[in-house]
Coordinates of C-alpha atoms (C1' of nucleotides) in Angstrom, one line a residue:
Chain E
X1 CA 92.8 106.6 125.2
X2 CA 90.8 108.9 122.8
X3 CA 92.8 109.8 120.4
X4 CA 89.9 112.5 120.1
X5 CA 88.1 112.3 116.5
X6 CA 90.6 111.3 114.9
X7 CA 90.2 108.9 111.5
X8 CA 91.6 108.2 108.2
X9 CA 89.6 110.2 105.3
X10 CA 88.1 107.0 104.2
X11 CA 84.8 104.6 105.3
X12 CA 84.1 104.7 108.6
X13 CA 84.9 107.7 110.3
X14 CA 82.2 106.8 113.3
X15 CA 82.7 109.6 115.5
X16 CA 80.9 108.6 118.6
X17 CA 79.6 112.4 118.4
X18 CA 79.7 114.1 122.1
X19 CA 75.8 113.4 122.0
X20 CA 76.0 116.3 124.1
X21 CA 75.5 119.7 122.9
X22 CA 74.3 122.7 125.3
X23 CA 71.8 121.6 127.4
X24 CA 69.4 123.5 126.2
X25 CA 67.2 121.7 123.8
X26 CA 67.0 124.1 120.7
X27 CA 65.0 122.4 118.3
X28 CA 64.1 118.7 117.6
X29 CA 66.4 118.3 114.9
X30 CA 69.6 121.1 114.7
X31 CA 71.7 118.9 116.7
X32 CA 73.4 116.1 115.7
X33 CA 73.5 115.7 112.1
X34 CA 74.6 112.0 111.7
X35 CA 78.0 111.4 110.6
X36 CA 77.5 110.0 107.1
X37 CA 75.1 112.5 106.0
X38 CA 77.8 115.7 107.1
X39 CA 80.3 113.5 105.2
X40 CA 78.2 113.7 101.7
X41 CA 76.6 117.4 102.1
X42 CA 79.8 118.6 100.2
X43 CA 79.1 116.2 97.7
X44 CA 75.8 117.6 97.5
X45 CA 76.6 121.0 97.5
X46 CA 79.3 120.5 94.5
X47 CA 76.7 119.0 92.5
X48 CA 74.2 122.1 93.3
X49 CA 77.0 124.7 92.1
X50 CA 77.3 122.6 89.1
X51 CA 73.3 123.4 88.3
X52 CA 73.5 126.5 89.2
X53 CA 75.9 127.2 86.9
X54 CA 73.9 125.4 84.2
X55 CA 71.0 127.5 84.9
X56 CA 68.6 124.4 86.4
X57 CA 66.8 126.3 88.9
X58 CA 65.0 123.4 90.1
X59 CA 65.8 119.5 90.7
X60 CA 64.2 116.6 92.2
X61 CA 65.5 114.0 94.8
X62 CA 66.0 111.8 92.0
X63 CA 68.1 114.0 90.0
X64 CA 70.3 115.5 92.4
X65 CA 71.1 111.6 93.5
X66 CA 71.9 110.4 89.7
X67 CA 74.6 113.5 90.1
X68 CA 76.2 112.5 93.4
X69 CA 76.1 109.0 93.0
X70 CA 74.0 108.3 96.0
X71 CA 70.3 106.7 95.7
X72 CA 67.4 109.2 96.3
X73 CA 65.8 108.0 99.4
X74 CA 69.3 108.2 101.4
X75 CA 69.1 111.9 99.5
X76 CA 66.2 112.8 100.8
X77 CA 67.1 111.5 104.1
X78 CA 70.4 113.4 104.4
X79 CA 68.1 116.5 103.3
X80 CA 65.7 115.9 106.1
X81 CA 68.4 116.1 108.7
X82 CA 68.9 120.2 107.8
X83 CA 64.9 121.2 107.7
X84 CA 61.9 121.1 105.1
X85 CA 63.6 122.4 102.3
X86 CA 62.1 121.0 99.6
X87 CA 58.4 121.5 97.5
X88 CA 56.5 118.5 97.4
X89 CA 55.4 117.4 93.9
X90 CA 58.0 119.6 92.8
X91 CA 61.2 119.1 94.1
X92 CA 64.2 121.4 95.3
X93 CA 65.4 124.9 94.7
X94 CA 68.8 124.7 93.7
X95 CA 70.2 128.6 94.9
X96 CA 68.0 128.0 97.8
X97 CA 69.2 124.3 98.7
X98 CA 72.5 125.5 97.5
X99 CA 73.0 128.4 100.0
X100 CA 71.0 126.0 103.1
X101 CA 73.7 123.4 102.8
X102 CA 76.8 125.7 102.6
X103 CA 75.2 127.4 105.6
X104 CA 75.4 124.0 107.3
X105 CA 78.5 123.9 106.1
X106 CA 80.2 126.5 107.4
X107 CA 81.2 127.9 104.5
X108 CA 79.4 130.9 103.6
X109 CA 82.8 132.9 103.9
X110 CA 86.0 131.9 103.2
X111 CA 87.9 129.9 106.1
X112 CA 91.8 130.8 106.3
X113 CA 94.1 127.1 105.8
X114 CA 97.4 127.0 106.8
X115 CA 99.5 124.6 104.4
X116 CA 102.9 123.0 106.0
X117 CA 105.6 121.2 103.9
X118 CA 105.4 122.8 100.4
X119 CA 107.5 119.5 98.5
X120 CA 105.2 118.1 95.3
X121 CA 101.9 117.5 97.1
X122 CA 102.2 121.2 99.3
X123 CA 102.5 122.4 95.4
X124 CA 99.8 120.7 93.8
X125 CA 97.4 121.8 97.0
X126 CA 98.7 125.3 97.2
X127 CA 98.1 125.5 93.1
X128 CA 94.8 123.9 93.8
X129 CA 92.1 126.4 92.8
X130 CA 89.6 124.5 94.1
X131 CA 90.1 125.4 97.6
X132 CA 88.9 129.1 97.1
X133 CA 86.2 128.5 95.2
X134 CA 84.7 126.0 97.7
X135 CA 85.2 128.5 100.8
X136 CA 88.8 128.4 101.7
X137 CA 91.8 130.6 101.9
X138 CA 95.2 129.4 101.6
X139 CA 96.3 132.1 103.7
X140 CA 100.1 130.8 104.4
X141 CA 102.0 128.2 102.8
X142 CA 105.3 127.2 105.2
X143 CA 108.2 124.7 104.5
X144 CA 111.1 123.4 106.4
X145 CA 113.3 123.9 104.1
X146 CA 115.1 127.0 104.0
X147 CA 115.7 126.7 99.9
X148 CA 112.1 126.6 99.8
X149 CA 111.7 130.2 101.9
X150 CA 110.9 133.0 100.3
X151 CA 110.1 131.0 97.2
X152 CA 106.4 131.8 95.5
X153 CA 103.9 129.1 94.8
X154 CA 100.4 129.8 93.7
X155 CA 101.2 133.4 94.5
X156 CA 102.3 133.0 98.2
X157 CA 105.7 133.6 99.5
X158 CA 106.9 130.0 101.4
X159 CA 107.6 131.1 104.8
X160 CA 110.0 129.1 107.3
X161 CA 108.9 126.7 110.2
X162 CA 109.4 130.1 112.5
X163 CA 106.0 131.9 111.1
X164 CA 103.8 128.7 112.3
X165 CA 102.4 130.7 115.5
X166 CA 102.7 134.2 114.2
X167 CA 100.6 133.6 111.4
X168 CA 98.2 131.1 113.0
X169 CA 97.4 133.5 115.8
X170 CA 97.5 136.5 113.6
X171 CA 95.2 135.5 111.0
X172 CA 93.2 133.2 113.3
X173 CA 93.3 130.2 111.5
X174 CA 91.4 127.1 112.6
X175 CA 92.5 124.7 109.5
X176 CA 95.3 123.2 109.0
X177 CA 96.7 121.0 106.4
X178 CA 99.8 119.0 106.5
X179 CA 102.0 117.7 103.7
X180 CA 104.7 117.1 105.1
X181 CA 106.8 113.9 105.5
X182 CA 106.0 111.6 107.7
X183 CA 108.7 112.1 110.4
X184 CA 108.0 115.5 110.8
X185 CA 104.0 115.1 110.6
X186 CA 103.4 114.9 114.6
X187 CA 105.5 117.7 115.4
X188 CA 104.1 120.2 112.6
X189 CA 100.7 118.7 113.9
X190 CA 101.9 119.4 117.9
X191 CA 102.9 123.3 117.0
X192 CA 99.5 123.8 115.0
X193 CA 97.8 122.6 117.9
X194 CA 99.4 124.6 120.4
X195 CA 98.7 127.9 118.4
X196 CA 95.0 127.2 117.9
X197 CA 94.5 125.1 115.2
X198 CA 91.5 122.9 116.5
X199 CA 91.2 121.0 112.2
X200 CA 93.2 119.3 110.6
X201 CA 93.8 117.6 107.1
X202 CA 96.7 115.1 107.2
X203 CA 98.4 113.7 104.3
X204 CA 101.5 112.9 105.7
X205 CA 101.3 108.7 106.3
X206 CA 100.9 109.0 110.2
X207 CA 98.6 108.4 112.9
X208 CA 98.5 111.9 114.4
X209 CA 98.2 111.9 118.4
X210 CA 95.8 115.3 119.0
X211 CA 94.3 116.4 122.0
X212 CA 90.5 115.8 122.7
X213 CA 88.1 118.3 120.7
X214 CA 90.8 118.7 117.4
X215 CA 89.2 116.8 114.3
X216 CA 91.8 115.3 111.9
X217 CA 91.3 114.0 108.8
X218 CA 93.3 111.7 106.6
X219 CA 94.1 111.2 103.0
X220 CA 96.3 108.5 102.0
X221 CA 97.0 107.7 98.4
X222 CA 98.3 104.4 99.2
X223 CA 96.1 103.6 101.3
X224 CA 93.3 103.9 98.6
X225 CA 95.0 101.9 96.2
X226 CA 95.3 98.5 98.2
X227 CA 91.5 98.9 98.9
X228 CA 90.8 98.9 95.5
X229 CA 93.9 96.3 95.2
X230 CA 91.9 94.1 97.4
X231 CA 88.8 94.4 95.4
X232 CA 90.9 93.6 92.3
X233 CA 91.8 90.4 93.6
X234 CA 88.5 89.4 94.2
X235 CA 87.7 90.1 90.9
X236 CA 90.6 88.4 89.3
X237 CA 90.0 85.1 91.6
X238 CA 85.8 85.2 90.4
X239 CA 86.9 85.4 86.9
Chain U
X1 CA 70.6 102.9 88.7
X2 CA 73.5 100.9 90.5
X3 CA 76.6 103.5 89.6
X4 CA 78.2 100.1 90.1
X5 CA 80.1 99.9 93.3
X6 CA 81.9 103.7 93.1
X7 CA 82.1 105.8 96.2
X8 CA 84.2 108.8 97.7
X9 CA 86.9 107.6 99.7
X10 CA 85.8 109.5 102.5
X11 CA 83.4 107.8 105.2
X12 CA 80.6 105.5 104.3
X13 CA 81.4 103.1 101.4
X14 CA 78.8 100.9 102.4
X15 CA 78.8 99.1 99.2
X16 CA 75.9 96.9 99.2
X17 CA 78.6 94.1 98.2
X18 CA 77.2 91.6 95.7
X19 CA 77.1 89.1 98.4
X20 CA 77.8 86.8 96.1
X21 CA 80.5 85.1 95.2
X22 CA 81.1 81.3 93.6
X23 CA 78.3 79.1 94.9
X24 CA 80.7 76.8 96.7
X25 CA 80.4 77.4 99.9
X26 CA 84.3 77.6 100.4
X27 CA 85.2 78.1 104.2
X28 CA 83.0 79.7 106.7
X29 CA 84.7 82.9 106.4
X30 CA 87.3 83.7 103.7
X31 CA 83.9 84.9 101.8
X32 CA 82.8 88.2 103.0
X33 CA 85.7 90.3 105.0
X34 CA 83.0 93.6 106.0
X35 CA 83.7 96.5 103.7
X36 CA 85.0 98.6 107.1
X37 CA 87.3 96.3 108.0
X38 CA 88.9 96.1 104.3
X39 CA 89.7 99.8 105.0
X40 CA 91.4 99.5 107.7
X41 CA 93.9 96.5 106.4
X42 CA 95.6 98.5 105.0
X43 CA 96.2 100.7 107.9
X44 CA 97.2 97.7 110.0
X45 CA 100.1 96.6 107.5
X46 CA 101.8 100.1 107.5
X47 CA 101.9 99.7 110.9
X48 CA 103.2 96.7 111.3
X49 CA 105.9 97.7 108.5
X50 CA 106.8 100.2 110.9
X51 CA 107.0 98.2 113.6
X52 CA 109.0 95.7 111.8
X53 CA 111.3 98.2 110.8
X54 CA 112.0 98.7 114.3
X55 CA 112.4 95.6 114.9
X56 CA 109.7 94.5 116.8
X57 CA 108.8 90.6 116.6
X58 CA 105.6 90.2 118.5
X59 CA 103.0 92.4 119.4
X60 CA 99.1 92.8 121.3
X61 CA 96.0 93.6 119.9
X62 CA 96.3 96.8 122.2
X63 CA 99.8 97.9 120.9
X64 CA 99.1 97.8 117.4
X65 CA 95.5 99.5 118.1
X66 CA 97.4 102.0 119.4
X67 CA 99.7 102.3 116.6
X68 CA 96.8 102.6 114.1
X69 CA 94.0 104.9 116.2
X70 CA 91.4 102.0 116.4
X71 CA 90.6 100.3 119.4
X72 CA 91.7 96.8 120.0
X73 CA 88.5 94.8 119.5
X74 CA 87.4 96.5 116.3
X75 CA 91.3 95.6 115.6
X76 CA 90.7 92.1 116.6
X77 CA 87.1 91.6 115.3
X78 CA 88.9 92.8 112.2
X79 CA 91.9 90.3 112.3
X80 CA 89.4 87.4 113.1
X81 CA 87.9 87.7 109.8
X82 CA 91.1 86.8 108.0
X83 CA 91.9 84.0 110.4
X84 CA 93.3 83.2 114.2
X85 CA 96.1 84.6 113.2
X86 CA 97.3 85.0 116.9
X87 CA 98.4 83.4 119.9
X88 CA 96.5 83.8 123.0
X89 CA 98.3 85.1 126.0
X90 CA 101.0 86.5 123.7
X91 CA 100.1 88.8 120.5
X92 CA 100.5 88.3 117.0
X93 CA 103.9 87.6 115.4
X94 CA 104.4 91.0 113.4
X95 CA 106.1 89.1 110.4
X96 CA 103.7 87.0 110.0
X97 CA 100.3 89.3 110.9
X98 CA 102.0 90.9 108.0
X99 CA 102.2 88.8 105.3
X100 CA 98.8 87.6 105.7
X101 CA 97.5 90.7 105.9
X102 CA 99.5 91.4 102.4
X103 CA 98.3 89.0 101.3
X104 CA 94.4 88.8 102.1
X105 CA 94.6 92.9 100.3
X106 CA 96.7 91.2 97.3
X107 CA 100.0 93.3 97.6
X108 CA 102.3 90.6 97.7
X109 CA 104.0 91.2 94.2
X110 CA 103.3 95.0 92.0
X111 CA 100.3 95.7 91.1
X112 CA 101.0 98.3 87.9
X113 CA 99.0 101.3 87.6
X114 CA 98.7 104.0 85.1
X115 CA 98.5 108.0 86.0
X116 CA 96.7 110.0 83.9
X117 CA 96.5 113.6 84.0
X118 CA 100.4 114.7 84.6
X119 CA 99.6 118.4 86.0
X120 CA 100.9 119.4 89.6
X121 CA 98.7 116.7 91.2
X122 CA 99.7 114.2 88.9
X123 CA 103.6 115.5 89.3
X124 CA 103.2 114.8 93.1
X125 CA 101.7 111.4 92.6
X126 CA 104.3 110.3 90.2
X127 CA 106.7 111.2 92.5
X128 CA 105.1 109.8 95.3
X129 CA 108.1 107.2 96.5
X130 CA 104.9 105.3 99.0
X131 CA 103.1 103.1 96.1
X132 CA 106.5 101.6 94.9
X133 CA 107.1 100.7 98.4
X134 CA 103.4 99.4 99.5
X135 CA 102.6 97.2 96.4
X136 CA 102.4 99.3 93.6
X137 CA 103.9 99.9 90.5
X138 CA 103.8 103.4 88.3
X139 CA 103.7 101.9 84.9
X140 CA 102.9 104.7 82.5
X141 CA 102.5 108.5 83.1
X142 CA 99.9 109.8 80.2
X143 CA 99.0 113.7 79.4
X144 CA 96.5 115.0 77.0
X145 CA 98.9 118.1 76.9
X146 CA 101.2 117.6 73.6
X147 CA 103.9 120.4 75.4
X148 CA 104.2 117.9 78.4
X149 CA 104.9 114.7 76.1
X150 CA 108.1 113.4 76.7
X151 CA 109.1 115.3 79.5
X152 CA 110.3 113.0 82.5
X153 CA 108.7 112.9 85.6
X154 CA 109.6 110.5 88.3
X155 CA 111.9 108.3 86.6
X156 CA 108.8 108.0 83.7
X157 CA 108.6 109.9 80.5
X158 CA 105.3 111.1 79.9
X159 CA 103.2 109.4 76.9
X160 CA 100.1 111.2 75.2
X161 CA 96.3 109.9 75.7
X162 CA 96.6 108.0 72.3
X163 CA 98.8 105.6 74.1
X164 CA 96.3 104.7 76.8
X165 CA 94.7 101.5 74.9
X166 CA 98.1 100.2 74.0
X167 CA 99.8 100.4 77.5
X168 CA 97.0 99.6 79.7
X169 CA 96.5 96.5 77.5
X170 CA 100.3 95.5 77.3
X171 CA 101.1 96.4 80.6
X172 CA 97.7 94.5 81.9
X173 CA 97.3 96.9 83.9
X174 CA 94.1 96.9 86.0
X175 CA 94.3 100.0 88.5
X176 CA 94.2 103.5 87.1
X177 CA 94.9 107.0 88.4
X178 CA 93.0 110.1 87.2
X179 CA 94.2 113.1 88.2
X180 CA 93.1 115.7 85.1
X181 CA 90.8 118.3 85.2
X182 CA 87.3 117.6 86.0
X183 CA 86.2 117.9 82.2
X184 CA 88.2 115.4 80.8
X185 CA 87.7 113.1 84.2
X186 CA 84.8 110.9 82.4
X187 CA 86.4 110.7 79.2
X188 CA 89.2 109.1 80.4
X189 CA 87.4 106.8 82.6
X190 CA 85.4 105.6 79.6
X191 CA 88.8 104.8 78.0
X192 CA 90.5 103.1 80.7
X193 CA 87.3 101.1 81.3
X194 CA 87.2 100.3 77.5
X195 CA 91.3 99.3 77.6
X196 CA 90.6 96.5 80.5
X197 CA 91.1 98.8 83.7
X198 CA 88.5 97.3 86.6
X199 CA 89.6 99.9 89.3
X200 CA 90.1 103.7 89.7
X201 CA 91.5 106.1 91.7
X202 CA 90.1 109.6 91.0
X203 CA 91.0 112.7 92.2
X204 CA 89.1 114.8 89.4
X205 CA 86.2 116.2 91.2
X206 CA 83.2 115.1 89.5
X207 CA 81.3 111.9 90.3
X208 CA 81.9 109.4 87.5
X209 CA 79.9 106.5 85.7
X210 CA 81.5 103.2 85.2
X211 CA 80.1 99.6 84.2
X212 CA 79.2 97.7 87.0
X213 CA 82.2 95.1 88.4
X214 CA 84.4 98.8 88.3
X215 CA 85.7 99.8 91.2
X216 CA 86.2 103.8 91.7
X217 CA 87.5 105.7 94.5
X218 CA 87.5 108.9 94.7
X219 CA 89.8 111.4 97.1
X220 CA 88.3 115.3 96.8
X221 CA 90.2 117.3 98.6
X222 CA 87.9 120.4 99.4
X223 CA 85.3 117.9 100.7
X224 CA 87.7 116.5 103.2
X225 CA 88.1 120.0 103.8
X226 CA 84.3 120.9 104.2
X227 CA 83.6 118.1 106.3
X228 CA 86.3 119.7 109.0
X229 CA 84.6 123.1 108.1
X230 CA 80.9 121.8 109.5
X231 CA 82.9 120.4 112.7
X232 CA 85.1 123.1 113.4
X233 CA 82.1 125.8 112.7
X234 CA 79.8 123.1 115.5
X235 CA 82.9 124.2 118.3
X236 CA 82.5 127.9 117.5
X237 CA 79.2 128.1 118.1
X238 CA 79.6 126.0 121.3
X239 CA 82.6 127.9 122.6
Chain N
dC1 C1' 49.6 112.2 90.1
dC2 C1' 54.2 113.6 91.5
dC3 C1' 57.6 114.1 94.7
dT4 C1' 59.1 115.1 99.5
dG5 C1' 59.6 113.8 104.2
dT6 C1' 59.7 110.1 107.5
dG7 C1' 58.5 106.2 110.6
dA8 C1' 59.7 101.4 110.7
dA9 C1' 62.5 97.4 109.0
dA10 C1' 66.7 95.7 107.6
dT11 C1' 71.5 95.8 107.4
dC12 C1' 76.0 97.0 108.7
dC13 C1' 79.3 98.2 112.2
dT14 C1' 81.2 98.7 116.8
dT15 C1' 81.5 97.7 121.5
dC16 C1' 81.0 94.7 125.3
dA17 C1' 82.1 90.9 127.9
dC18 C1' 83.8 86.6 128.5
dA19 C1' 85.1 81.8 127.2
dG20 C1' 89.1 79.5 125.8
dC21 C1' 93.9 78.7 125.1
dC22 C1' 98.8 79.6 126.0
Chain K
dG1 C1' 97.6 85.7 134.4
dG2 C1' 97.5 87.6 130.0
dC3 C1' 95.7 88.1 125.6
dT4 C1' 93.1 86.3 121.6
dG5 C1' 88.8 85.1 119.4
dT6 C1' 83.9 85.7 119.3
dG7 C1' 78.9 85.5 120.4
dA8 C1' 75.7 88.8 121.7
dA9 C1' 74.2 93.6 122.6
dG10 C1' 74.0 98.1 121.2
dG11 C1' 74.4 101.9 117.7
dA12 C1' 74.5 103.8 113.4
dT13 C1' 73.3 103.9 108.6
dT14 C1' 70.7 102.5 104.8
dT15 C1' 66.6 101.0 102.6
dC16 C1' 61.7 100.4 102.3
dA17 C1' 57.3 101.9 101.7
dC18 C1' 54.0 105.0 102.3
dA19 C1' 51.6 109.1 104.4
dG20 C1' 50.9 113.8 103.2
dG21 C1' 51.1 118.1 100.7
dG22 C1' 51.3 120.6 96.1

DNA sequence: CCCTGTGAAATCCTTCACAGCC
DNA sequence: GGCTGTGAAGGATTTCACAGGG
């Protein structure tokens, strides 16, 4: 049972959440930042860099929610879970709400990813510039394939299979992201494990078995397509 | 307000569903299948491909959780909402299970789709052998870049941007694919929209605005990231 | 007066537990 | 006896509406 966090990257994702904690009681809030809110605080921080970029060094709840797509009250809600961070009357601080979330986060300095199985999608991910500019590495892309070795992609050599705990120890990586195909997902996924990796970001079609306490997340194209299939029938049917 | 009913493909979703529907009452279900359940059909019927695959005639509610990574009464909670589909004291007959389950998401003959945006992302998703094989079909390839025009990709030769009205309309083609830069995301969504399209899949990272009765998904790949970041920074701490 | 922060209500989703059928 | 189908209970999330501070 338990197939610890484990979810798809899509709705739901209902952790039951350890409840626990440390015993001790910290604060009143700190612990246990509800699910769907942790879920759309990157979506909030994307839209803060884009202000701040822009030069807006303020925004309300409302504006900030017409950029994410989410209605302002569940904003200000989500908000509420990390502290007081806002002016009333006023609104928010962008650099200051900015810097509060990635804090939450986690990603005030660049976290070191792992990318197995470099075929078109390990390309596209390890070209992918928007992993370092959100507060990730790709610190080691490794393939299968020994073609593929020794090959450069986004300006990292390919290593072989062989590397996986060598590099995952050595450079103390905690993320992992697999792209590989779906027969060799579980095992890739089994050797990350054993070497530390404790996150992981599958797009290989599986259902990854992981030990309790490893988080994996799922992205599958198809997937998304027949739930927007199914919507399009609907559509077609009420037309 | 009302962003109509677009979300990130990542948890939550809750669209507030327009409830609606004819005003004939139909059946008592058959109306209304619960946004989380819709996201996990699709999950179900790879899974019972697989097991099909192998052979495999009949299975339990437990045996196919298992395969999937729910638990077997959200997975027969879910089921009940398409139907009694099983038999008690036995399982569900996979064959079957899996037509209606095709069938309910609307997969049961090609959907086409368009991909625009042909750059390592959209390479990888042209190439992408799971849509052909799970309902879809990769119609039309389209690239604002005039050096990529007519280079193949997939099988496809890719068209410019000035052919978007034309195919989307000929092809009738109601599900499109963005995968450009961020910058040109909305443009293209405006044209798609305009051509007929009623549901998108968009990997650009920005949030986008369509008409209401438009579906949009979106998949954001350093958010999926992020969200492991906040959990895997929570076990740190508590190590 | 404006906008945040938040209890309380409403809604949605999951889990439990068992009746009902094979 | 085993397994599905489902009301009812329990949680989680969203929305409402307003108190409270600038």
């Amino acid at each position: 049972m338990s197939p610890a966090r484990a979810t798809r990257g899509t709705p739901e994702q209902g952790l039951p959440r350890p409840v626990a904690g440390r015993s001790d009681g910290s604060d009143a809030r700190t612990r246990g930042i509800p699910e769907a809110t942790v879920a759309r605080l990157p979506v909030y921080l994307r839209a803060l860099v884009g202000l701040s970029e822009r030069g807006i060094g303020t925004c309300s709840s409302e504006e900030l929610a017409a950029a994410t797509g989410v209605n302002s009250s569940k904003l200000r809600k989500d908000l509420s879970y990390l502290g007081s961070y806002g002016t009333r009357g006023v609104g928010y601080d962008v650099e200051y709400l900015r810097y509060q979330i990635a804090r939450e986060i986690g990603v005030t300095q660049d976290l070191p990813v792992v990318i197995v199985g470099i075929g078109n999608l390990g390309h596209a991910l390890a070209n992918y510039s928007g992993f370092s500019s959100r507060g990730f590495r790709i610190v080691a892309l490794l393939d299968a394939d020994p073609v593929r070795v020794g090959e450069e992609v986004g300006g990292l050599p390919i290593g072989g299979l062989d590397d996986l705990e060598d590099i995952v120890t050595r450079e103390r990586i905690a993320i992992g992201v697999i792209a590989t195909p779906a027969a060799a997902a579980q095992e890739v996924c089994d050797r990350l494990v054993g070497a530390g990796v404790t996150s992981i970001l599958n797009f290989a079609p599986t259902v990854l078995a992981v030990p309790d306490g490893v988080d994996v997340r799922k992205v599958d194209l198809s997937i998304e397509l027949q739930i927007l299939a199914y919507h399009e029938q609907r559509k077609a049917v009420g037309a």
